[in-house]
């Protein structure tokens, strides 16, 4: 920021970009901005730019590793751990035949919260087997390869006036899918897991 302020100051004084760059090299030495950067910023200030800050960039934000961000991630992992514990408790209550963790498997994608050490330790401690999930493989999510296409088929070509109508139509379409279809989706999931990924 300091060097940008110097460039702005020199541009306002009417000095050329070359003069500005030479004087900055004398002052900052090896820490001086590159020639291209000095010339670009000089041009921006001549064209009326006032701010020294970078322009906001579109796209994915840069990963920030600040103490606050690290704490947020830790909080989320702790929250997710509680979700897993509630899930296992609910499975034991609702599906007693799956009381033994070796009778069922959990499909996790590769999200950081799912692969964190504390989550893996919890799953290991509770003897929950986890199916390996290739990165970004939507064909292994039962909703993506089985449920959503059926839902889209039922809703295709229909128009809705508001969100509650969409929700109602979606709920009816989902409830119309037979239980056997869902069971078939999970059986085909196991087949997909055994196929090689190219």
Tab-separated table of C-alpha atoms in Angstrom:
chain	number	residue	atom	x	y	z
A	1	UNK	CA	0.000	0.000	0.000
A	2	UNK	CA	2.844	2.343	0.853
A	3	UNK	CA	4.392	1.974	-2.591
A	4	UNK	CA	1.034	2.534	-4.264
A	5	UNK	CA	0.687	5.758	-2.277
A	6	UNK	CA	4.116	6.841	-3.570
A	7	UNK	CA	3.043	6.074	-7.149
A	8	UNK	CA	-0.174	8.055	-6.640
A	9	UNK	CA	1.757	10.985	-5.173
A	10	UNK	CA	4.222	11.067	-8.088
A	11	UNK	CA	1.399	10.768	-10.648
A	12	UNK	CA	-0.366	13.750	-9.046
A	13	UNK	CA	2.916	15.718	-9.187
A	14	UNK	CA	3.029	15.048	-12.923
A	15	UNK	CA	6.073	12.778	-12.860
A	16	UNK	CA	6.235	10.083	-15.536
A	17	UNK	CA	5.952	6.384	-14.774
A	18	UNK	CA	9.647	5.937	-15.645
A	19	UNK	CA	10.717	8.700	-13.239
A	20	UNK	CA	8.496	7.233	-10.535
A	21	UNK	CA	9.928	3.752	-11.040
A	22	UNK	CA	13.553	4.996	-10.908
A	23	UNK	CA	12.998	6.987	-7.713
A	24	UNK	CA	11.195	4.046	-6.092
A	25	UNK	CA	14.079	1.720	-6.964
A	26	UNK	CA	16.447	4.100	-5.168
A	27	UNK	CA	14.288	4.134	-2.047
A	28	UNK	CA	12.985	0.539	-1.903
A	29	UNK	CA	15.790	-1.332	-3.660
A	30	UNK	CA	15.008	-5.043	-4.032
A	31	UNK	CA	11.661	-4.563	-2.244
A	32	UNK	CA	10.413	-2.231	-4.999
A	33	UNK	CA	7.357	-3.226	-6.997
A	34	UNK	CA	8.119	-4.509	-10.489
A	35	UNK	CA	8.269	-2.137	-13.451
A	36	UNK	CA	4.988	-3.434	-14.910
A	37	UNK	CA	3.126	-2.991	-11.607
A	38	UNK	CA	4.460	0.554	-11.155
A	39	UNK	CA	3.464	1.506	-14.711
A	40	UNK	CA	-0.023	-0.043	-14.339
A	41	UNK	CA	-0.738	1.715	-11.050
A	42	UNK	CA	0.679	5.002	-12.406
A	43	UNK	CA	-1.718	4.771	-15.373
A	44	UNK	CA	-4.674	4.027	-13.081
A	45	UNK	CA	-3.940	7.057	-10.915
A	46	UNK	CA	-3.558	9.289	-13.988
A	47	UNK	CA	-6.974	8.062	-15.163
A	48	UNK	CA	-8.538	9.241	-11.899
A	49	UNK	CA	-8.382	6.233	-9.614
A	50	UNK	CA	-8.313	7.271	-5.952
A	51	UNK	CA	-8.268	4.054	-3.944
A	52	UNK	CA	-5.074	2.144	-3.198
A	53	UNK	CA	-6.950	-1.101	-2.554
A	54	UNK	CA	-7.109	-4.001	-5.012
A	55	UNK	CA	-10.303	-4.374	-7.017
A	56	UNK	CA	-12.682	-7.038	-5.759
A	57	UNK	CA	-12.165	-10.219	-7.717
A	58	UNK	CA	-14.916	-12.537	-8.824
A	59	UNK	CA	-14.672	-16.249	-8.314
A	60	UNK	CA	-13.635	-18.337	-5.387
A	61	UNK	CA	-12.183	-16.330	-2.484
A	62	UNK	CA	-8.618	-16.915	-1.423
A	63	UNK	CA	-8.266	-19.305	1.496
A	64	UNK	CA	-7.516	-17.290	4.613
A	65	UNK	CA	-5.753	-18.966	7.485
A	66	UNK	CA	-6.387	-16.592	10.322
A	67	UNK	CA	-6.964	-17.615	13.935
A	68	UNK	CA	-10.644	-16.663	13.531
A	69	UNK	CA	-11.029	-18.844	10.429
A	70	UNK	CA	-9.233	-21.777	12.066
A	71	UNK	CA	-11.584	-21.454	15.041
A	72	UNK	CA	-14.630	-21.453	12.728
A	73	UNK	CA	-13.416	-24.653	11.060
A	74	UNK	CA	-12.833	-26.287	14.459
A	75	UNK	CA	-16.326	-25.275	15.557
A	76	UNK	CA	-17.814	-26.756	12.391
A	77	UNK	CA	-15.924	-30.037	12.816
A	78	UNK	CA	-17.149	-30.243	16.430
A	79	UNK	CA	-20.700	-29.572	15.227
A	80	UNK	CA	-20.366	-32.253	12.537
A	81	UNK	CA	-19.077	-34.709	15.122
A	82	UNK	CA	-22.253	-34.139	17.135
A	83	UNK	CA	-24.316	-34.707	13.972
A	84	UNK	CA	-22.572	-38.058	13.464
A	85	UNK	CA	-23.221	-39.075	17.071
A	86	UNK	CA	-26.914	-38.183	16.725
A	87	UNK	CA	-27.053	-40.074	13.420
A	88	UNK	CA	-25.612	-43.223	14.998
A	89	UNK	CA	-28.014	-42.938	17.942
A	90	UNK	CA	-30.966	-42.495	15.625
A	91	UNK	CA	-29.920	-45.469	13.480
A	92	UNK	CA	-29.762	-47.610	16.636
A	93	UNK	CA	-33.251	-46.459	17.699
A	94	UNK	CA	-35.047	-46.585	14.352
A	95	UNK	CA	-33.259	-49.539	12.740
A	96	UNK	CA	-32.397	-51.943	15.577
A	97	UNK	CA	-31.200	-54.556	13.096
A	98	UNK	CA	-28.349	-52.140	12.244
A	99	UNK	CA	-27.308	-51.758	15.876
A	100	UNK	CA	-23.947	-53.321	15.084
A	101	UNK	CA	-21.921	-50.729	13.103
A	102	UNK	CA	-20.415	-53.524	11.027
A	103	UNK	CA	-23.869	-54.129	9.512
A	104	UNK	CA	-23.925	-50.788	7.708
A	105	UNK	CA	-21.574	-48.348	5.989
A	106	UNK	CA	-21.401	-44.592	5.753
A	107	UNK	CA	-20.700	-42.907	2.421
A	108	UNK	CA	-18.757	-39.702	2.945
A	109	UNK	CA	-17.542	-37.368	0.274
A	110	UNK	CA	-14.114	-35.787	0.674
A	111	UNK	CA	-15.209	-32.548	2.326
A	112	UNK	CA	-12.653	-31.352	4.901
A	113	UNK	CA	-15.140	-31.734	7.750
A	114	UNK	CA	-15.664	-35.385	6.775
A	115	UNK	CA	-11.968	-36.221	6.506
A	116	UNK	CA	-10.727	-34.401	9.594
A	117	UNK	CA	-8.790	-36.490	12.093
A	118	UNK	CA	-11.328	-36.092	14.888
A	119	UNK	CA	-14.208	-37.288	12.656
A	120	UNK	CA	-12.215	-40.278	11.394
A	121	UNK	CA	-11.282	-41.171	14.993
A	122	UNK	CA	-14.946	-41.010	16.035
A	123	UNK	CA	-15.986	-43.293	13.180
A	124	UNK	CA	-13.159	-45.730	13.940
A	125	UNK	CA	-13.953	-45.750	17.658
A	126	UNK	CA	-17.577	-46.599	16.846
A	127	UNK	CA	-16.517	-49.233	14.275
A	128	UNK	CA	-18.360	-47.468	11.442
A	129	UNK	CA	-16.984	-48.493	8.074
A	130	UNK	CA	-16.675	-45.642	5.606
A	131	UNK	CA	-16.887	-46.210	1.866
A	132	UNK	CA	-14.139	-44.346	0.041
A	133	UNK	CA	-15.568	-41.659	-2.195
A	134	UNK	CA	-13.616	-40.427	-5.213
A	135	UNK	CA	-13.339	-36.631	-5.284
A	136	UNK	CA	-16.178	-34.789	-7.022
A	137	UNK	CA	-17.913	-37.995	-8.061
A	138	UNK	CA	-21.589	-37.107	-8.269
A	139	UNK	CA	-22.395	-40.487	-9.770
A	140	UNK	CA	-21.937	-42.002	-6.313
A	141	UNK	CA	-24.571	-39.854	-4.611
A	142	UNK	CA	-27.884	-41.775	-4.678
A	143	UNK	CA	-29.831	-38.523	-4.851
A	144	UNK	CA	-27.891	-37.433	-7.933
A	145	UNK	CA	-28.049	-40.657	-9.936
A	146	UNK	CA	-31.429	-41.975	-8.833
A	147	UNK	CA	-33.686	-39.644	-6.887
A	148	UNK	CA	-33.256	-36.292	-8.673
A	149	UNK	CA	-33.794	-37.688	-12.192
A	150	UNK	CA	-37.097	-39.230	-11.062
A	151	UNK	CA	-38.121	-35.971	-9.408
A	152	UNK	CA	-37.192	-33.952	-12.502
A	153	UNK	CA	-39.183	-36.324	-14.705
A	154	UNK	CA	-42.344	-35.774	-12.641
A	155	UNK	CA	-41.942	-31.966	-12.514
A	156	UNK	CA	-40.699	-31.411	-16.074
A	157	UNK	CA	-42.776	-28.933	-18.074
A	158	UNK	CA	-44.780	-27.720	-15.077
A	159	UNK	CA	-44.798	-24.094	-13.956
A	160	UNK	CA	-45.330	-22.908	-10.395
A	161	UNK	CA	-46.550	-19.584	-9.036
A	162	UNK	CA	-44.712	-19.587	-5.729
A	163	UNK	CA	-42.293	-21.515	-3.525
A	164	UNK	CA	-44.935	-23.295	-1.381
A	165	UNK	CA	-46.475	-24.724	-4.570
A	166	UNK	CA	-43.051	-25.974	-5.688
A	167	UNK	CA	-42.473	-27.525	-2.268
A	168	UNK	CA	-45.860	-29.220	-2.301
A	169	UNK	CA	-45.405	-30.622	-5.824
A	170	UNK	CA	-41.882	-31.819	-4.989
A	171	UNK	CA	-43.069	-33.515	-1.805
A	172	UNK	CA	-45.893	-35.280	-3.670
A	173	UNK	CA	-43.487	-36.412	-6.409
A	174	UNK	CA	-41.014	-37.750	-3.835
A	175	UNK	CA	-43.720	-39.542	-1.858
A	176	UNK	CA	-44.920	-41.204	-5.082
A	177	UNK	CA	-41.548	-42.931	-5.537
A	178	UNK	CA	-41.916	-46.494	-4.199
A	179	UNK	CA	-39.703	-47.670	-1.343
A	180	UNK	CA	-38.336	-50.413	-3.616
A	181	UNK	CA	-36.925	-47.733	-5.947
A	182	UNK	CA	-34.941	-46.231	-3.077
A	183	UNK	CA	-33.670	-49.651	-2.042
A	184	UNK	CA	-32.622	-50.287	-5.637
A	185	UNK	CA	-30.769	-46.938	-5.674
A	186	UNK	CA	-28.665	-47.954	-2.687
A	187	UNK	CA	-28.010	-51.415	-4.107
A	188	UNK	CA	-26.792	-49.850	-7.343
A	189	UNK	CA	-24.647	-47.523	-5.234
A	190	UNK	CA	-22.714	-50.529	-3.955
A	191	UNK	CA	-22.228	-51.701	-7.548
A	192	UNK	CA	-20.985	-48.249	-8.528
A	193	UNK	CA	-18.526	-48.252	-5.630
A	194	UNK	CA	-16.984	-51.462	-6.947
A	195	UNK	CA	-16.514	-50.125	-10.483
A	196	UNK	CA	-13.084	-48.732	-11.367
A	197	UNK	CA	-12.772	-44.957	-11.713
A	198	UNK	CA	-10.966	-43.739	-14.825
